[in-house]
Coordinates of C-alpha atoms in Angstrom, one line a residue:
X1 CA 60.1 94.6 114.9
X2 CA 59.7 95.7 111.4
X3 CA 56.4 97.6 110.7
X4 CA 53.7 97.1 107.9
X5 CA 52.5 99.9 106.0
X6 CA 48.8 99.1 107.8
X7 CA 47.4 102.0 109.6
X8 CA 46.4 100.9 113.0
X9 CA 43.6 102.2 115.1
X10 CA 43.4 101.5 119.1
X11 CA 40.6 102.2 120.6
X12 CA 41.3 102.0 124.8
X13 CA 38.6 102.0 127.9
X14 CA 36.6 99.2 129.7
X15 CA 33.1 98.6 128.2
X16 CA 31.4 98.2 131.2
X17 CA 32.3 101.7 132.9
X18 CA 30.0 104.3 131.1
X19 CA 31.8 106.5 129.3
X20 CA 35.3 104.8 129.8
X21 CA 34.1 102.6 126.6
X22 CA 34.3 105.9 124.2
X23 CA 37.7 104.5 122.9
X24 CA 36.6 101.4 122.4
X25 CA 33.1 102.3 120.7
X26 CA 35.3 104.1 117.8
X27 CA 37.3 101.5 117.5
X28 CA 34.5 99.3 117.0
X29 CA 32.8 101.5 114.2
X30 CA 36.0 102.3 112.4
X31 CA 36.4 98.4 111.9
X32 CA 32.9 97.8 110.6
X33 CA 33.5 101.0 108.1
X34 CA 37.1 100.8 106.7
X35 CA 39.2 98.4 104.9
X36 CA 41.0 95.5 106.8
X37 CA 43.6 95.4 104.3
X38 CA 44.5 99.2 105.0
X39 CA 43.6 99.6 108.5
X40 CA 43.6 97.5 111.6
X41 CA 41.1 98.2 114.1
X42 CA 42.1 96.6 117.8
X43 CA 40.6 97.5 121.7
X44 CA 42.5 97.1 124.5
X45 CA 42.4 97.7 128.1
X46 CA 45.0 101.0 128.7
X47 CA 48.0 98.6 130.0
X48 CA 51.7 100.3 128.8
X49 CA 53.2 97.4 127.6
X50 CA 51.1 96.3 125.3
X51 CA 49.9 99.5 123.5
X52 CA 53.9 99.8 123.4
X53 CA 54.1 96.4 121.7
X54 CA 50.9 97.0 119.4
X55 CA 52.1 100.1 118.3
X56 CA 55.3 99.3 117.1
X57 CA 53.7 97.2 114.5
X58 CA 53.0 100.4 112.3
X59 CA 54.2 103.6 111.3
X60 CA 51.1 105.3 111.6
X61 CA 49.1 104.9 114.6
X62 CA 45.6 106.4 115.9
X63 CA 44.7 105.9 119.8
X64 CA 41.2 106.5 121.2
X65 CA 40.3 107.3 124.7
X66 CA 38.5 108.7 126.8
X67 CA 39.8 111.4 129.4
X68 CA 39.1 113.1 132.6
X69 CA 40.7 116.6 132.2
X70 CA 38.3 118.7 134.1
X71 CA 36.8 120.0 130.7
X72 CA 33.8 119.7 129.3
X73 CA 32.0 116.4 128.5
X74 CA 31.9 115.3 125.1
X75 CA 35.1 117.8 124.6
X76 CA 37.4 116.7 122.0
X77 CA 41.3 117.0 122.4
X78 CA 43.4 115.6 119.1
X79 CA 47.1 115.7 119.8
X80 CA 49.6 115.0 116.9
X81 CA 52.9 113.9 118.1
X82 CA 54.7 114.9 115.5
X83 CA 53.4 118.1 116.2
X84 CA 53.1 118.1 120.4
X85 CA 54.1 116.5 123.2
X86 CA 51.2 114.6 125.2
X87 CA 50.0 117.2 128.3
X88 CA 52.3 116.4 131.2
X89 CA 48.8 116.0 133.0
X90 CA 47.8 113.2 130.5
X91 CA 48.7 110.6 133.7
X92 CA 46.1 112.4 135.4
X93 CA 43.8 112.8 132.3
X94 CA 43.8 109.3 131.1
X95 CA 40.8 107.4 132.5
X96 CA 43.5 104.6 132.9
X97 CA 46.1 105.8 135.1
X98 CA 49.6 106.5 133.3
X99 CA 48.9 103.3 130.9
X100 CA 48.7 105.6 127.6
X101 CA 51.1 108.4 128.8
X102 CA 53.7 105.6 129.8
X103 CA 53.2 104.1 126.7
X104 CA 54.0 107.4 124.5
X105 CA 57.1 107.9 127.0
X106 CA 58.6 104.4 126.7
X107 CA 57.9 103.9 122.7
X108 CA 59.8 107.5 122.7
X109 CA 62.7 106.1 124.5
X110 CA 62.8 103.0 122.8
X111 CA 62.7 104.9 119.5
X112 CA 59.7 103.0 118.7
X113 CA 56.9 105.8 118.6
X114 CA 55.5 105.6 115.4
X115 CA 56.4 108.2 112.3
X116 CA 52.8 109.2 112.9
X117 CA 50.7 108.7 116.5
X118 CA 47.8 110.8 116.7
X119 CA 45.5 110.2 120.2
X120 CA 41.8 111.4 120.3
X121 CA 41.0 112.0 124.2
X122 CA 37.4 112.7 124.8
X123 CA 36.3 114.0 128.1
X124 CA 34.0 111.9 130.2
X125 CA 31.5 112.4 133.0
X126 CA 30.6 109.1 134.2
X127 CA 32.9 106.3 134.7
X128 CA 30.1 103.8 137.4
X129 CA 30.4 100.5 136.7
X130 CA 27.4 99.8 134.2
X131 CA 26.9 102.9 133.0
X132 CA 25.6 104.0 129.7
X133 CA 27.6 106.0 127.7
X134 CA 26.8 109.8 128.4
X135 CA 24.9 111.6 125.0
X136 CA 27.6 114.4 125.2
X137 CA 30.1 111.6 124.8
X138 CA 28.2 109.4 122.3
X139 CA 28.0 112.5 119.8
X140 CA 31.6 112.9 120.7
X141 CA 32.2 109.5 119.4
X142 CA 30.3 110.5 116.2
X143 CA 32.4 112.7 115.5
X144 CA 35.9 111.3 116.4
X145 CA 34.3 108.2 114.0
X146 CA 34.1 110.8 111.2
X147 CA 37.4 112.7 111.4
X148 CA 39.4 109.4 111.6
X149 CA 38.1 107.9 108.8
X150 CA 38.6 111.3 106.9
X151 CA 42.2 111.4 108.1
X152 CA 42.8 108.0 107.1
X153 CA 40.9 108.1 103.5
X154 CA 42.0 111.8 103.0
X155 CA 44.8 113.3 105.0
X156 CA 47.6 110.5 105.4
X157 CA 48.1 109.4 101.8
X158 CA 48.5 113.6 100.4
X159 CA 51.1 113.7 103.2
X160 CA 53.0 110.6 102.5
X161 CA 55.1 111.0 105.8
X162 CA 55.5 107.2 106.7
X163 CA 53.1 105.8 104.6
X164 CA 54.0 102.6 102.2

């Protein structure tokens, strides 16, 4: 599959499990904020396969999730792969199972991972079914909202790697 020179932005969790929606939520915002002829803004559920297939369609790629690490909640973790492989405990991290870390792994294989995949993981506390987002997490998800857009307006053009 031949990839555009769109960014793309994935935002991952279930909206109805509390803090499992962080993903999701900066997803949401980035869409209403940034171009759609630059970026593309998409939520999904956390299945391998299709973040696989969705990210293939670009060379640069941002994923949005929320974790459960042991770490604080609202903690922030931002992991370049160009830079660092995802934490072997990311299956164990993800608040989807192995969906993202199998993801990452088979893209890899396939020589598919994008030139540039960066994943935001912010910790959660509470994943009940109805839940409201936890305030440690929603000013979590402020913030993930404002370094991805400055990434995408600032940092990926003045580094060119990948970028058409």
């Amino acid at each position: 599959m031949s990839r555009s020179s769109q960014i793309i932005v994935i935002g991952i969790g279930n909206p109805d499990r509390g803090d499992d929606a962080a993903g999701r939520l900066v997803a949401r915002a980035l869409g209403q904020k940034l171009s759609s002829h630059v970026v593309s803004v998409c939520e999904m559920s956390g299945e391998a396969l299709a973040l696989v297939e969705k990210m293939t369609q670009s060379s640069i790629v941002f994923i949005i999730d929320a974790c459960m690490s042991g770490q604080k909640s609202g903690d922030i973790k931002r992991i370049d792969l160009r830079d660092q492989d995802l934490p072997s405990q990311q299956g164990d991290m993800s608040s989807h199972g192995f969906g993202l870390s199998a993801a990452i792994d088979l893209a890899n294989i396939l020589g598919q991972l994008p030139a540039i995949c960066i994943i935001y993981a912010i910790e959660g506390e509470n994943y009940a079914l109805g839940a409201a987002v936890s305030p440690s997490v929603q000013q979590a998800i402020d913030k993930v909202i404002c370094r991805i857009e400055d990434e995408i307006v600032n940092f990926i053009p003045m580094k060119g790697a990948g970028y058409a």
